[in-house]
Short mmCIF file of C-alpha atoms and ligand atoms in Angstrom, two decimals:
data_model
loop_
_atom_site.label_atom_id
_atom_site.label_comp_id
_atom_site.label_asym_id
_atom_site.label_seq_id
_atom_site.Cartn_x
_atom_site.Cartn_y
_atom_site.Cartn_z
CA MET A 1 92.57 119.05 94.35
CA SER A 2 91.30 118.40 98.13
CA VAL A 3 92.31 117.87 101.75
CA PHE A 4 94.32 114.33 102.77
CA GLU A 5 93.07 113.46 105.60
CA ILE A 6 93.62 109.71 107.75
CA GLU A 7 92.79 110.11 111.54
CA GLY A 8 92.32 113.49 111.69
CA VAL A 9 96.13 114.26 110.60
CA LYS A 10 95.28 116.09 107.56
CA ALA A 11 97.14 118.09 104.62
CA ALA A 12 96.24 120.74 102.43
CA PRO A 13 97.41 120.73 98.80
CA GLY A 14 101.21 121.43 98.78
CA GLU A 15 101.48 120.68 101.80
CA ARG A 16 102.57 117.57 104.44
CA ALA A 17 101.92 116.75 107.84
CA PHE A 18 102.86 113.50 110.42
CA GLY A 19 100.39 112.12 112.66
CA TYR A 20 99.88 108.11 114.91
CA ILE A 21 97.49 105.98 114.21
CA GLU A 22 97.23 104.38 117.91
CA THR A 23 95.88 101.06 117.39
CA SER A 24 96.08 99.10 120.50
CA ARG A 25 97.73 100.03 124.21
CA THR A 26 100.02 97.39 125.96
CA ALA A 27 99.18 95.45 129.84
CA SER A 28 101.23 99.07 131.18
CA GLN A 29 99.63 101.46 128.86
CA ILE A 30 101.64 102.28 126.27
CA PRO A 31 100.42 103.38 123.31
CA ILE A 32 100.99 101.09 119.81
CA HIS A 33 101.40 103.55 117.12
CA ILE A 34 102.09 103.16 113.45
CA PRO A 35 103.67 106.88 112.74
CA PHE A 36 102.88 108.15 108.90
CA ASN A 37 103.27 110.92 106.78
CA ILE A 38 101.05 112.48 104.17
CA ILE A 39 102.99 114.00 101.29
CA ASN A 40 99.73 115.81 99.89
CA GLY A 41 100.83 116.90 96.22
CA ALA A 42 100.03 120.27 95.07
CA HIS A 43 98.67 118.57 92.09
CA ASP A 44 95.97 116.29 90.85
CA GLY A 45 97.17 112.46 90.98
CA PRO A 46 97.10 108.90 92.24
CA THR A 47 97.58 107.72 96.05
CA LEU A 48 100.41 105.46 97.07
CA LEU A 49 101.40 103.85 100.39
CA VAL A 50 105.02 102.95 100.72
CA SER A 51 105.51 101.11 104.48
CA ALA A 52 108.36 99.40 105.55
CA ALA A 53 109.87 97.89 108.48
CA ILE A 54 106.52 95.59 109.53
CA HIS A 55 109.51 93.48 109.78
CA GLY A 56 111.67 95.37 112.55
CA ALA A 57 115.20 94.68 112.12
CA GLU A 58 114.53 95.49 108.16
CA ILE A 59 115.37 98.42 107.88
CA ILE A 60 116.46 99.78 104.49
CA GLY A 61 112.70 100.64 103.35
CA THR A 62 112.84 103.22 106.75
CA LEU A 63 116.09 104.60 105.55
CA GLY A 64 114.63 104.94 101.60
CA LEU A 65 111.74 106.48 102.39
CA GLY A 66 112.96 109.50 105.17
CA LYS A 67 115.74 110.16 101.98
CA VAL A 68 112.21 110.16 99.87
CA LEU A 69 110.66 112.43 101.86
CA ARG A 70 113.94 114.72 102.56
CA ASP A 71 114.10 115.04 98.89
CA LEU A 72 110.47 115.23 97.68
CA ASP A 73 108.94 118.50 96.80
CA GLU A 74 105.43 118.78 97.85
CA SER A 75 104.81 122.07 95.15
CA GLU A 76 105.74 119.36 92.60
CA LEU A 77 103.73 116.21 93.23
CA ARG A 78 101.03 115.27 91.36
CA GLY A 79 98.78 113.19 93.87
CA THR A 80 99.46 111.85 97.14
CA LEU A 81 102.41 109.58 99.21
CA ILE A 82 101.37 108.53 102.27
CA ALA A 83 104.44 107.36 104.04
CA ALA A 84 104.90 104.78 106.97
CA PRO A 85 108.53 105.04 107.50
CA VAL A 86 108.60 102.11 111.03
CA GLY A 87 105.24 99.97 110.38
CA ASN A 88 106.08 97.69 113.65
CA THR A 89 107.29 99.95 115.75
CA SER A 90 108.20 97.26 118.87
CA ALA A 91 109.92 95.46 116.56
CA PHE A 92 111.76 97.94 115.31
CA GLU A 93 113.11 99.63 118.52
CA PHE A 94 114.15 96.03 119.63
CA GLY A 95 115.43 94.74 116.65
CA THR A 96 112.76 91.83 115.90
CA ARG A 97 111.14 90.29 113.24
CA THR A 98 108.35 89.89 115.54
CA THR A 99 105.93 92.21 117.85
CA TYR A 100 107.45 92.66 121.17
CA TRP A 101 104.52 92.66 123.17
CA ASP A 102 102.70 89.19 121.82
CA GLY A 103 105.86 87.73 119.34
CA GLN A 104 103.07 87.81 116.61
CA ASN A 105 104.06 88.36 112.76
CA MET A 106 102.73 90.74 111.83
CA ASN A 107 103.49 89.88 108.29
CA ARG A 108 101.74 86.38 107.90
CA ALA A 109 97.82 85.41 108.29
CA TRP A 110 96.99 88.75 107.09
CA ASN A 111 93.58 87.62 107.52
CA MET A 112 93.65 87.21 112.13
CA ALA A 113 93.68 91.38 111.58
CA ASP A 114 91.19 92.32 114.01
CA PRO A 115 89.81 95.17 116.02
CA GLU A 116 89.14 93.64 119.32
CA GLY A 117 92.22 91.05 118.85
CA SER A 118 95.72 90.75 120.04
CA PRO A 119 98.42 94.14 119.49
CA THR A 120 99.49 92.20 116.58
CA ALA A 121 96.17 91.86 115.28
CA GLN A 122 95.09 95.14 115.41
CA LEU A 123 98.37 96.63 114.35
CA GLN A 124 97.19 94.48 111.04
CA HIS A 125 93.29 96.16 111.14
CA ALA A 126 94.64 99.56 111.66
CA TYR A 127 96.89 98.74 108.79
CA ILE A 128 94.89 97.37 106.64
CA THR A 129 91.93 99.91 106.98
CA LYS A 130 93.22 102.73 107.94
CA LEU A 131 96.89 102.77 105.52
CA VAL A 132 96.39 100.51 102.83
CA GLY A 133 92.34 101.57 102.87
CA ASN A 134 93.28 105.01 101.59
CA ALA A 135 96.05 104.22 98.99
CA ASP A 136 95.27 103.85 94.59
CA ALA A 137 99.07 101.38 95.15
CA HIS A 138 101.28 100.18 97.95
CA ILE A 139 105.03 99.41 97.88
CA ASP A 140 105.83 97.44 101.01
CA ILE A 141 109.70 97.29 101.92
CA HIS A 142 111.37 94.61 103.71
CA SER A 143 114.81 93.40 103.83
CA GLY A 144 117.61 90.63 104.89
CA SER A 145 117.86 91.20 108.79
CA PRO A 146 121.41 91.65 110.16
CA ASP A 147 122.58 87.96 108.93
CA SER A 148 121.08 87.80 105.35
CA TYR A 149 121.11 89.14 102.72
CA VAL A 150 117.98 90.25 99.66
CA TRP A 151 117.97 91.73 96.63
CA TYR A 152 114.82 91.56 94.33
CA THR A 153 110.98 92.42 93.85
CA ILE A 154 108.08 90.60 94.59
CA TYR A 155 105.28 91.52 93.26
CA GLU A 156 101.46 90.16 94.21
CA SER A 157 100.61 87.53 91.08
CA SER A 158 98.17 85.28 92.67
CA ARG A 159 95.63 88.36 93.90
CA GLY A 160 94.14 91.22 92.50
CA THR A 161 91.76 91.49 89.47
CA PRO A 162 94.30 90.32 86.05
CA GLU A 163 94.60 94.24 85.59
CA THR A 164 95.51 94.81 88.72
CA ILE A 165 98.18 91.94 89.12
CA GLU A 166 100.40 93.64 85.41
CA ARG A 167 99.99 97.00 87.31
CA SER A 168 101.67 94.96 90.10
CA LYS A 169 104.17 93.44 87.74
CA HIS A 170 104.67 96.99 85.82
CA MET A 171 105.39 98.65 89.41
CA ALA A 172 108.01 95.63 90.13
CA ILE A 173 110.18 96.38 87.03
CA ALA A 174 109.42 100.07 87.69
CA PHE A 175 111.39 99.49 91.41
CA GLY A 176 114.52 99.11 88.77
CA LEU A 177 115.78 95.99 90.65
CA GLU A 178 117.45 92.85 88.63
CA GLN A 179 115.51 90.05 89.81
CA ILE A 180 111.81 89.75 89.97
CA PHE A 181 109.85 87.23 91.47
CA ARG A 182 106.67 86.50 90.43
CA THR A 183 105.37 83.34 93.04
CA THR A 184 107.63 83.39 96.62
CA PRO A 185 107.30 80.81 98.80
CA VAL A 186 106.59 82.86 101.82
CA ARG A 187 103.81 85.18 100.88
CA TRP A 188 103.42 88.49 101.49
CA HIS A 189 100.07 88.69 102.09
CA GLY A 190 99.59 84.36 103.90
CA ASP A 191 96.00 83.69 103.57
CA GLN A 192 93.96 86.11 102.66
CA GLU A 193 94.74 85.41 98.72
CA ASP A 194 90.96 84.36 98.80
CA ASP A 195 90.15 87.79 99.18
CA ASP A 196 87.49 89.84 97.05
CA PRO A 197 89.61 90.42 93.70
CA GLU A 198 88.19 93.86 93.60
CA SER A 199 89.28 94.91 96.66
CA VAL A 200 92.67 94.34 95.64
CA ILE A 201 95.42 97.41 95.18
CA PRO A 202 98.41 97.16 93.41
CA THR A 203 101.11 95.99 95.17
CA ILE A 204 104.73 95.01 95.65
CA VAL A 205 107.31 93.91 98.02
CA PRO A 206 110.42 95.36 97.48
CA GLU A 207 113.34 92.92 99.32
CA ILE A 208 116.56 94.67 99.65
CA GLY A 209 119.54 94.75 100.57
CA GLY A 210 120.58 94.03 104.48
CA GLY A 211 122.73 92.23 106.02
CA ALA A 212 126.69 92.32 106.66
CA ASP A 213 126.86 93.90 103.14
CA PHE A 214 125.55 96.84 105.29
CA LEU A 215 129.02 97.26 106.40
CA LYS A 216 130.24 97.99 102.79
CA ASP A 217 127.31 99.64 101.01
CA GLY A 218 124.58 100.50 103.32
CA LYS A 219 124.32 103.93 101.71
CA ARG A 220 123.81 102.49 98.39
CA GLN A 221 120.83 100.52 99.56
CA MET A 222 119.69 103.33 100.58
CA GLU A 223 120.43 105.12 97.86
CA VAL A 224 118.54 102.17 95.43
CA CYS A 225 115.88 102.09 98.00
CA ALA A 226 114.98 105.49 97.57
CA GLU A 227 115.55 105.63 93.68
CA GLY A 228 113.03 102.81 93.24
CA ILE A 229 110.73 104.76 95.02
CA LYS A 230 110.59 107.41 92.73
CA ASN A 231 110.52 105.52 89.88
CA VAL A 232 107.20 103.63 91.05
CA MET A 233 106.06 107.59 91.27
CA ARG A 234 107.49 108.46 87.66
CA LEU A 235 105.41 105.25 86.28
CA MET A 236 102.57 106.35 88.37
CA GLY A 237 102.99 109.38 87.26
CA MET A 238 103.15 110.97 90.68
CA LEU A 239 106.96 112.35 89.62
CA ASP A 240 108.64 113.45 86.04
CA GLY A 241 111.79 112.16 85.36
CA GLU A 242 113.16 109.01 83.67
CA ILE A 243 112.56 105.59 85.21
CA THR A 244 116.21 104.80 85.90
CA HIS A 245 116.92 100.11 86.33
CA GLU A 246 120.32 98.19 87.75
CA SER A 247 120.17 96.07 84.48
CA ASP A 248 118.53 96.18 80.88
CA LYS A 249 117.54 93.11 81.77
CA ILE A 250 115.39 92.06 84.16
CA GLN A 251 114.33 88.23 85.07
CA ILE A 252 110.93 86.95 85.89
CA VAL A 253 111.59 84.27 88.36
CA ASP A 254 109.01 81.48 90.04
CA ALA A 255 111.34 81.29 93.22
CA HIS A 256 110.73 77.19 94.42
CA ASP A 257 108.50 75.78 97.07
CA GLU A 258 111.07 73.74 98.31
CA GLU A 259 113.66 76.00 100.31
CA ILE A 260 117.16 75.58 101.46
CA TRP A 261 117.57 74.69 105.36
CA ALA A 262 120.69 73.21 107.52
CA GLY A 263 119.30 70.15 108.54
CA LYS A 264 120.27 68.14 111.42
CA ASP A 265 123.74 67.24 109.99
CA HIS A 266 124.53 70.91 108.49
CA ALA A 267 125.31 73.21 111.85
CA GLY A 268 128.73 74.99 111.93
CA ILE A 269 130.55 77.42 109.75
CA MET A 270 128.32 77.34 106.09
CA ILE A 271 130.70 78.15 103.00
CA LYS A 272 128.64 78.33 99.90
CA ASP A 273 129.86 76.25 96.54
CA CYS A 274 128.03 78.47 94.58
CA GLU A 275 127.26 82.20 93.62
CA ARG A 276 123.84 84.25 92.22
CA GLY A 277 122.65 82.82 89.31
CA ASP A 278 124.17 79.69 88.85
CA PHE A 279 122.41 76.93 87.77
CA LEU A 280 122.42 73.85 90.32
CA LYS A 281 120.80 70.26 89.52
CA LYS A 282 118.88 68.13 92.82
CA GLY A 283 121.66 67.08 95.00
CA GLU A 284 124.40 69.55 93.30
CA PRO A 285 126.26 70.95 96.42
CA TYR A 286 125.05 74.23 97.92
CA ALA A 287 127.50 74.76 100.57
CA SER A 288 129.56 72.48 102.52
CA VAL A 289 129.71 72.95 105.72
CA TYR A 290 133.10 72.53 108.40
CA HIS A 291 133.66 71.88 111.92
CA PRO A 292 134.40 75.12 113.61
CA PHE A 293 137.02 73.49 116.21
CA THR A 294 138.79 71.51 113.79
CA GLY A 295 137.85 73.17 110.05
CA GLU A 296 136.87 69.54 108.88
CA LYS A 297 134.66 69.26 105.99
CA MET A 298 131.52 67.07 107.94
CA ALA A 299 128.73 67.51 105.39
CA GLU A 300 127.75 69.35 102.39
CA ILE A 301 123.88 70.60 101.68
CA SER A 302 122.26 69.52 98.08
CA ALA A 303 120.55 71.81 95.65
CA PRO A 304 116.33 70.22 96.76
CA SER A 305 115.95 70.48 93.17
CA THR A 306 117.05 72.14 89.73
CA GLY A 307 117.46 75.81 89.44
CA ILE A 308 119.21 78.47 89.40
CA VAL A 309 120.44 80.39 93.04
CA LEU A 310 118.31 83.56 93.88
CA ASN A 311 119.62 86.59 95.29
CA THR A 312 118.83 85.89 98.59
CA GLY A 313 120.24 83.74 101.20
CA VAL A 314 122.67 83.87 105.05
CA VAL A 315 125.68 85.57 104.19
CA TRP A 316 126.99 85.10 107.72
CA PRO A 317 128.37 81.87 108.00
CA VAL A 318 127.80 80.06 111.12
CA VAL A 319 124.22 78.25 111.13
CA PRO A 320 122.80 76.45 113.42
CA GLN A 321 120.34 73.30 112.70
CA GLY A 322 117.25 74.64 111.41
CA ARG A 323 118.43 78.10 109.97
CA TRP A 324 116.64 78.93 106.67
CA LEU A 325 119.31 79.59 103.81
CA GLY A 326 118.47 80.56 100.41
CA VAL A 327 116.27 79.26 97.62
CA LEU A 328 116.20 78.06 94.32
CA GLY A 329 113.79 79.23 91.02
CA ASP A 330 113.24 78.69 87.44
CA VAL A 331 112.99 82.32 84.98
CA VAL A 332 109.79 82.13 83.45
CA GLU A 333 110.08 85.61 81.53
CA GLU A 334 113.34 88.06 80.63
CA VAL A 335 112.17 91.17 80.10
CA SER A 336 114.10 94.04 77.89
CA LEU A 337 113.96 97.67 78.68
CA ASP A 338 114.68 98.39 75.36
CA THR A 339 110.86 96.65 74.05
CA ILE A 340 108.91 97.01 77.65
CA ASP A 341 105.88 99.89 77.37
CA LEU A 342 105.84 100.22 81.10
CA LYS A 343 102.38 101.49 82.03
CA TRP A 344 100.33 102.63 84.87
ZN1 ZN B 401 110.67 90.41 106.00
#
């Protein structure tokens, strides 16, 4: 057992500490920070990094991680949790996807990370070297923005060694949501896929809740998120207790590259004609668009490919041209929790 330290912030075994990584400064000398907590368990074990709000409007992970921080007892913990509940503070402050200071998206094009670059490039560099670089595994939590809803876990299936990818898959299953994306059109690490596979740690990206649904079940979203983090900690041997799931059967899905977008004739009021899990053939209706002033049906948005409707998409019906709407996909594997032997 030893003292765990990041950037001069130290936690002895069985203790916790809070601090900041200063990544850069704005033109008016406001420090750009990544706030983080170290919860150093009293007992030996692995180090897990959990981050959230890299996209600042996606705050369900911030809420879930806050609950985990309240619930954890460091005297019982094996290993260390590094918790960074607000990965991009200006995006969080202003409720945006992008860093307010430069308008860049911290969660795309990770290879632009640069200690001498833009504020976002410096944020990425500090995040990768000081947080990810100190961990054995990583959960980066995203969620819907105020008008969209998501409920699935992505695992990194195209980066790392085969053993790392298998570990990522087991983390995704352990997190506990029914649907897992093996591939997604929006890859988490963007064009960083040609990294040295040995340098990649097991990683999952839960996309959990948000959107208009927060009004109805926000507290549940927070609790499921917190339980998912604890489930992965149980998988990794950091916590005692049973791994819990929302369903006995878990679907592993390849999301289609061709997503559903509102085209030139699709601005207006959108009402979906299908439900999560429905099977659509290419060309079948996905949604109808109505005129907001006359109520008349103006257009149909059809499935761009044949597949099932995944648990992701826009929920607020006022839709402009060029808005991303949803994703279809193929179920490539069904995992029964009675038969799978979850391993770390
Ligand atoms: Zn996101």
